[in-house]
Short mmCIF file of C-alpha atoms in Angstrom, two decimals:
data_model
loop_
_atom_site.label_atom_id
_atom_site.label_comp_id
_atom_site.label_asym_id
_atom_site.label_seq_id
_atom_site.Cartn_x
_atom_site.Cartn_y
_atom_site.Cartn_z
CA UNK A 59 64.62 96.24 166.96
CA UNK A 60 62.40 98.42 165.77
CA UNK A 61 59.99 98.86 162.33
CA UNK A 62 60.92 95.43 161.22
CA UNK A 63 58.06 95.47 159.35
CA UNK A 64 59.27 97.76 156.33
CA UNK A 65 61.84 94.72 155.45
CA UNK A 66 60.76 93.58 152.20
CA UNK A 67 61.71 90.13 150.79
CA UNK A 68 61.32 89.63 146.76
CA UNK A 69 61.97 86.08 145.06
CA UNK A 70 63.36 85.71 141.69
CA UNK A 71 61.07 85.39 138.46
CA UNK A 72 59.42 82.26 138.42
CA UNK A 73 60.74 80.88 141.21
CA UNK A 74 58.55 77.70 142.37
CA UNK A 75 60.15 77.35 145.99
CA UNK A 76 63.67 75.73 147.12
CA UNK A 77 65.29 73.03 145.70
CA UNK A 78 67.13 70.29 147.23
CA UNK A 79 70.55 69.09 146.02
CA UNK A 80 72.47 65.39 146.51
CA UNK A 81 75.80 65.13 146.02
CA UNK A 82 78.33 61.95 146.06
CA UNK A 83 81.25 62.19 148.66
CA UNK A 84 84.18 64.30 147.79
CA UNK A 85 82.47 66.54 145.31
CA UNK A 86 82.99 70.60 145.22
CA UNK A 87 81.25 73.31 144.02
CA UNK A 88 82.25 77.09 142.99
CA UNK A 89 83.70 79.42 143.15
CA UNK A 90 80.99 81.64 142.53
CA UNK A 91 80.36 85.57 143.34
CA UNK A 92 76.57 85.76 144.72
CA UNK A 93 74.45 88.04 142.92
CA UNK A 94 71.22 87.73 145.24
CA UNK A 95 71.06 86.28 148.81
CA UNK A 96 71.00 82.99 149.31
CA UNK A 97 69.91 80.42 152.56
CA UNK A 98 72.01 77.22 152.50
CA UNK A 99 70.15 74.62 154.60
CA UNK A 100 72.58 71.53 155.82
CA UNK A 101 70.85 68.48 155.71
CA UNK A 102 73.29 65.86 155.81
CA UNK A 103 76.79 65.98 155.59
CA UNK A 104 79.59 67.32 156.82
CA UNK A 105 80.31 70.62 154.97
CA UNK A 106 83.18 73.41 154.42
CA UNK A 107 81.99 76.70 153.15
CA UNK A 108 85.03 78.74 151.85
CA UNK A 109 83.46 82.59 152.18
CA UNK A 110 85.89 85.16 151.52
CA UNK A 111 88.49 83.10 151.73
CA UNK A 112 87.61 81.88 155.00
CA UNK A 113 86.43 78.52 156.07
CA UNK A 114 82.96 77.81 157.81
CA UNK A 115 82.55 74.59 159.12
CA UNK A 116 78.55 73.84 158.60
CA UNK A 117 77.76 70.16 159.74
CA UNK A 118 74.14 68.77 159.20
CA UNK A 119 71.69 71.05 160.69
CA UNK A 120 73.49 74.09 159.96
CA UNK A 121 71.91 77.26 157.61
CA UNK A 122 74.19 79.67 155.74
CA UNK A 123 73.54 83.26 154.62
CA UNK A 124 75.41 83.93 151.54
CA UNK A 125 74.64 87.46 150.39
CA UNK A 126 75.64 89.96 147.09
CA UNK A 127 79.13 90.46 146.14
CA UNK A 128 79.74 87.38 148.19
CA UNK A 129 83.01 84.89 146.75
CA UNK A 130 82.51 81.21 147.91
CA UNK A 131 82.40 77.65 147.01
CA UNK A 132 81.47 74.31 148.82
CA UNK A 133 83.42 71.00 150.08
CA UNK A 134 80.26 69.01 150.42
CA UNK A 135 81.46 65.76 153.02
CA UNK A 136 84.44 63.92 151.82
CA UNK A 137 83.21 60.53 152.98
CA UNK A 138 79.08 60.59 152.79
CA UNK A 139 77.05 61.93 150.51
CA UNK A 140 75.89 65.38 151.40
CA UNK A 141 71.86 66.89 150.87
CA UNK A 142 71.20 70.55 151.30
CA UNK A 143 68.43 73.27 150.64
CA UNK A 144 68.88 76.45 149.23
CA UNK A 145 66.39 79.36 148.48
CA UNK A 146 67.37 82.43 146.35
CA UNK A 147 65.71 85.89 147.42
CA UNK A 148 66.50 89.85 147.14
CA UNK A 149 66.50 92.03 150.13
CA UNK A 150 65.23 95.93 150.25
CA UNK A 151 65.92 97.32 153.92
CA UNK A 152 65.06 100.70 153.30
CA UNK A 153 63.51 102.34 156.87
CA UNK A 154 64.07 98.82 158.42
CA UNK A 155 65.67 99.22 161.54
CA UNK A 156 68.63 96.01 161.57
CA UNK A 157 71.68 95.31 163.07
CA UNK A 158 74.40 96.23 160.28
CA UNK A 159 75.07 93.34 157.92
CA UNK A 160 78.12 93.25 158.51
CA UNK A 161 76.83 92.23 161.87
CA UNK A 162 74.74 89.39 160.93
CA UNK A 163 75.90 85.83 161.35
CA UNK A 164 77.16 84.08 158.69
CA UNK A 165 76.37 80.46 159.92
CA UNK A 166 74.14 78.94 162.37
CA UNK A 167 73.19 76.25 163.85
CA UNK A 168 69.46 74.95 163.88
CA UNK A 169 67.97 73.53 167.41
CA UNK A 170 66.44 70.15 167.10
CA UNK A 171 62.83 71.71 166.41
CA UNK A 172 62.92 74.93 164.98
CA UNK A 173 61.13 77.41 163.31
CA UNK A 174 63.24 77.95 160.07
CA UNK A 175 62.74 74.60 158.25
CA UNK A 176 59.16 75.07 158.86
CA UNK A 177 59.26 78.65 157.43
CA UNK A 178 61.02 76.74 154.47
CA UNK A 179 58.75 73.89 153.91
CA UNK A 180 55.94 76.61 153.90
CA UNK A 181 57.13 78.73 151.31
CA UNK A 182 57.81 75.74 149.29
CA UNK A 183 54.04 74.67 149.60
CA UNK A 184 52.51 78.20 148.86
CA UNK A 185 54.39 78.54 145.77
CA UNK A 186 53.49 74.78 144.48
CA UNK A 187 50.10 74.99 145.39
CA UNK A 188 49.19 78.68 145.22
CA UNK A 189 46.92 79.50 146.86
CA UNK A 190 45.46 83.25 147.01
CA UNK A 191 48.13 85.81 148.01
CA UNK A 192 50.63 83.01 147.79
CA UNK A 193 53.28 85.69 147.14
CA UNK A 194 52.68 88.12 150.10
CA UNK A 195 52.20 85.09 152.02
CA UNK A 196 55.60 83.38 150.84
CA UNK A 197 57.48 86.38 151.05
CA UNK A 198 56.18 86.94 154.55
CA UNK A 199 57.31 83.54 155.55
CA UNK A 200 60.89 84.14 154.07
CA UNK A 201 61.36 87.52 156.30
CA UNK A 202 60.23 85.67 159.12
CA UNK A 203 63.19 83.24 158.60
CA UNK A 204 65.80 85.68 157.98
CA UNK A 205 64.52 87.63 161.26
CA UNK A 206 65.08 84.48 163.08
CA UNK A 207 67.91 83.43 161.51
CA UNK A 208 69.45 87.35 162.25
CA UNK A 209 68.33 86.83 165.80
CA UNK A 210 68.72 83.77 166.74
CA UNK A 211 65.11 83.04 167.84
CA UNK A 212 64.44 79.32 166.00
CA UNK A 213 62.98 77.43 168.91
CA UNK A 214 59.90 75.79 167.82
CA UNK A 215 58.20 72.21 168.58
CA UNK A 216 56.36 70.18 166.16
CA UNK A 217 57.19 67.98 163.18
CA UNK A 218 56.74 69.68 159.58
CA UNK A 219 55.45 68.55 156.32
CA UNK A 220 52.50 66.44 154.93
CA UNK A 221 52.41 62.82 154.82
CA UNK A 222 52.10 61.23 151.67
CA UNK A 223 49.42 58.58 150.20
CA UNK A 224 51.18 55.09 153.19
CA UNK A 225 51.76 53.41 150.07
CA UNK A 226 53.89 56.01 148.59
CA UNK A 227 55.90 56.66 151.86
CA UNK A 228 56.82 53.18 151.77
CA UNK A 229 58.05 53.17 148.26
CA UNK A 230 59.95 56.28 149.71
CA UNK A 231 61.37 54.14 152.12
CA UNK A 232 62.98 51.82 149.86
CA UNK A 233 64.11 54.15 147.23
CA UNK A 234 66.10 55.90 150.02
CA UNK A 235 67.50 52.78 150.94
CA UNK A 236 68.55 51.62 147.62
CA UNK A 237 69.63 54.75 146.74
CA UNK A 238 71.68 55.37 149.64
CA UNK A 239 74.94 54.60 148.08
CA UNK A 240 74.68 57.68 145.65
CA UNK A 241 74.03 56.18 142.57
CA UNK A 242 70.60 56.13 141.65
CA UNK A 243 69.96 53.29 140.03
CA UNK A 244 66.49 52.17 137.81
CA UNK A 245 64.25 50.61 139.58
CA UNK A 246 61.19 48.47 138.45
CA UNK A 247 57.81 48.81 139.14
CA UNK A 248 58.16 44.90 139.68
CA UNK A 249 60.68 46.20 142.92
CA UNK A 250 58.59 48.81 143.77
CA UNK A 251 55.31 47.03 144.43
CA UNK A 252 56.81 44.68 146.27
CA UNK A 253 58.36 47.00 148.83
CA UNK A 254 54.80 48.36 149.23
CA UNK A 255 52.95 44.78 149.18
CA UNK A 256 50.47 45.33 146.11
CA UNK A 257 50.32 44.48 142.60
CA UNK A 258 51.94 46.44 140.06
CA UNK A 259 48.56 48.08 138.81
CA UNK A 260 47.13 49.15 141.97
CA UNK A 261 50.21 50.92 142.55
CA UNK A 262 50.15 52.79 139.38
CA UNK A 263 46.60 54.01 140.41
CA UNK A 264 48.13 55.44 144.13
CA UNK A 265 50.41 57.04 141.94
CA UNK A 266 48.47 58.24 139.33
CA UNK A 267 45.72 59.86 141.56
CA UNK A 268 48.11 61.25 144.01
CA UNK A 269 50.91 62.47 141.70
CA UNK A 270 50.01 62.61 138.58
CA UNK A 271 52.61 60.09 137.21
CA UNK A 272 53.28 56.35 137.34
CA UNK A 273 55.85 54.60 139.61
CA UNK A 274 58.93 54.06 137.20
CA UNK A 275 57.85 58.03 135.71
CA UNK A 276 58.09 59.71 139.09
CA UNK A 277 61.76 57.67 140.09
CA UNK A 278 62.69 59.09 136.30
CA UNK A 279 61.70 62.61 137.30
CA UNK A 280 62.97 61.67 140.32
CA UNK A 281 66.62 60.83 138.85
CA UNK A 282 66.70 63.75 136.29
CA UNK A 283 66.08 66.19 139.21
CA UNK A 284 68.86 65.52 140.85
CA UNK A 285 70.93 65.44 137.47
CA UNK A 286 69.98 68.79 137.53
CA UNK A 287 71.04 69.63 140.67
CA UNK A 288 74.61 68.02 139.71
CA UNK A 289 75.07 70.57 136.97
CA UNK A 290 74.28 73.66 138.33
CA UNK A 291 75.70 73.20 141.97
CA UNK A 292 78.30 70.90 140.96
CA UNK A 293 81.75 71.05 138.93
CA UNK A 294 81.03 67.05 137.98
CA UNK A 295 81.25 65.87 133.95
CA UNK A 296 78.32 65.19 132.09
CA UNK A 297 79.37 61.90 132.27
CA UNK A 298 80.02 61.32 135.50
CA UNK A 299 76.43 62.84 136.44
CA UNK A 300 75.08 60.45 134.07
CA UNK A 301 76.53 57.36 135.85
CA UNK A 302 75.42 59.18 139.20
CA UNK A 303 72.11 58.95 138.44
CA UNK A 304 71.58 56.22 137.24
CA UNK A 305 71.52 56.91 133.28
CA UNK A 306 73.02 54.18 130.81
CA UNK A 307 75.33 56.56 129.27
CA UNK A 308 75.58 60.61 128.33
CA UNK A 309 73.83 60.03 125.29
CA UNK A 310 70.77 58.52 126.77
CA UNK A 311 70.91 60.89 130.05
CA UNK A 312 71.58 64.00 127.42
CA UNK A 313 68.47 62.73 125.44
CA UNK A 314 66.03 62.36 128.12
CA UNK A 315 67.17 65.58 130.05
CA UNK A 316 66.29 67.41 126.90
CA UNK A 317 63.08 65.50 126.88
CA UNK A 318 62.14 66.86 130.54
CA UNK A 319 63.62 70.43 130.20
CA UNK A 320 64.08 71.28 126.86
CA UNK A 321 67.94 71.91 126.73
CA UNK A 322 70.68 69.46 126.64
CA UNK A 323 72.74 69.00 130.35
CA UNK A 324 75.51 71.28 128.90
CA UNK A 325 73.15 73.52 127.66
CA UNK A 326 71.25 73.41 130.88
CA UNK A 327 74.65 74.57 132.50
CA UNK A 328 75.57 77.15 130.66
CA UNK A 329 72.45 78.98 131.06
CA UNK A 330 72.40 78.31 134.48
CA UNK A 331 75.68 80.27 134.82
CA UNK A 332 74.68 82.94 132.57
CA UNK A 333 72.00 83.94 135.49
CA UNK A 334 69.13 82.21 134.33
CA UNK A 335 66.63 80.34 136.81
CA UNK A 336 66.98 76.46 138.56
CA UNK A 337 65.07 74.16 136.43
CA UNK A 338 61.71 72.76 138.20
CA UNK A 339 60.15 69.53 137.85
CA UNK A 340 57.11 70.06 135.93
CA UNK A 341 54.31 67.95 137.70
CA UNK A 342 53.58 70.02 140.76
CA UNK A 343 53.01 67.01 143.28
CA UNK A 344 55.83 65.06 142.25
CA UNK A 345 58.20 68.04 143.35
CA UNK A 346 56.60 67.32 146.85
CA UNK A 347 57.45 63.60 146.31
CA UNK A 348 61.09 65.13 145.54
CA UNK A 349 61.05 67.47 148.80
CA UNK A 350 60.08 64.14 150.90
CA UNK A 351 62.62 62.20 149.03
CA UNK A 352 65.58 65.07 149.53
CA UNK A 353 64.43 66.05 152.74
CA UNK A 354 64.07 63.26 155.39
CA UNK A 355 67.40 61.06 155.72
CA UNK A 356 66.89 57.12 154.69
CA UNK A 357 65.60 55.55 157.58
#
């Protein structure tokens, strides 16, 4: 393979990394006809892809390359609830010596430690914390991963991603927990300072100096990102998304979405399927709270 360095990778306006989606047993999503490329990272779950009209089996630990022109839709895991990654990106292989496309796998599966998910979790730090040449850099990263991923060279060694602040990744701990069920439910800052073993304002301070947000704020943002999620990967009702994450009703979940985003869920949707962008979670470090939450399976 041969002047692999003329691939170029582009990312969408605005994008601010991947995103990670939950969704409760049983639930679909699609059809849809791809209009970029997109890398669907397996986290948990047992997962159909329908491509084309043909199924792909993609259990946990599996990435999919769905690509322009592209029909497909999701069975996430009829029994457990399903996580997955996905990043959106634009392709120009002009001079770029490749196998045909039509050659290139459609689903693979990742060894234990590999280089892929670290290639992700990069690109989703350089574009939260931006450093200079964050976009070269991230773009970089994301060629790297499709090379591998066209390849099949992923073999790496090491564990990936930062540690948060003990206290936090404790709280982590038993959110995942409690939320392992699916539903997310409220909880109290009362709850969550006792699963870390402080009081309830020395908590708020771990918070507030390492995310930017109290306890019961970030769970909130928390809640509402995977809301999000549910609308624009899922077929679900507003309603049902509502009682999903833990939201008293759709009036309340409708009134602090808008709060966060600035459109109403339905809203949200619909501008979702006219093209527009994922919605991000504004505070920069509680999106890495989200990406640790998503991420890493309850222990």
């Amino acid at each position: 393979m041969h002047h692999i360095e003329s691939l170029r990778i582009s990312f969408p306006a605005g994008a601010t990394g991947g995103s990670v989606a939950v969704y409760p047993p049983g639930s679909n999503f699609g059809p849809r006809t791809m209009r970029d490329f997109e890398f669907v990272w397996i986290i948990q779950g047992d997962v159909t892809w329908q491509c084309d009209g043909v199924d792909h089996a993609a259990p946990a630990g599996s990435i999919l390359l769905a690509r322009p022109g592209m029909r497909d839709g999701f069975r996430w895991d009829p029994l457990h609830e399903t996580r997955h990654g996905f990043y959106h990106f634009t392709i120009d292989l002009a001079g770029a010596e490749l196998p045909a496309m039509e050659e290139w796998p459609l689903v693979r599966r990742l060894p234990e430690n590999d280089i892929i998910r670290q290639l992700f979790c990069h690109v989703d730090w350089l574009m939260r914390s931006r450093p200079d040449h964050w976009l070269v850099l991230a773009e970089h990263a994301m060629r790297h991963a499709l090379l591998a991923f066209i390849t099949g060279a992923m073999a790496v060694t090491g564990d990936v991603g930062p540690p948060l602040h003990p206290l936090i990744e404790q709280v982590v701990a038993h959110v995942q927990r409690r939320w392992a069920k699916g539903r997310l439910e409220q909880i109290s800052l009362d709850e969550l300072a006792e699963a870390a073993g402080v009081s309830r304002a020395h908590l708020a301070r771990i918070f507030r100096a390492h995310l930017g947000a109290t306890p019961v704020e970030s769970m909130r943002i928390l809640r509402l990102d995977r809301a999000a999620a549910l609308l624009v990967r899922t077929n679900l009702a507003i309603n049902v998304i509502a009682e999903q994450t833990g939201f008293e009703n759709a009036f309340h979940f409708s009134r602090v979405f808008r709060q966060q985003y600035g459109h109403s869920p339905r809203a949200m949707r619909l501008r979702i399927a006219a093209g527009e962008n994922m919605p991000t979670i504004p505070l920069v470090r509680v999106r890495h709270l989200s990406a640790r939450m998503w991420q890493k399976p309850p222990g």
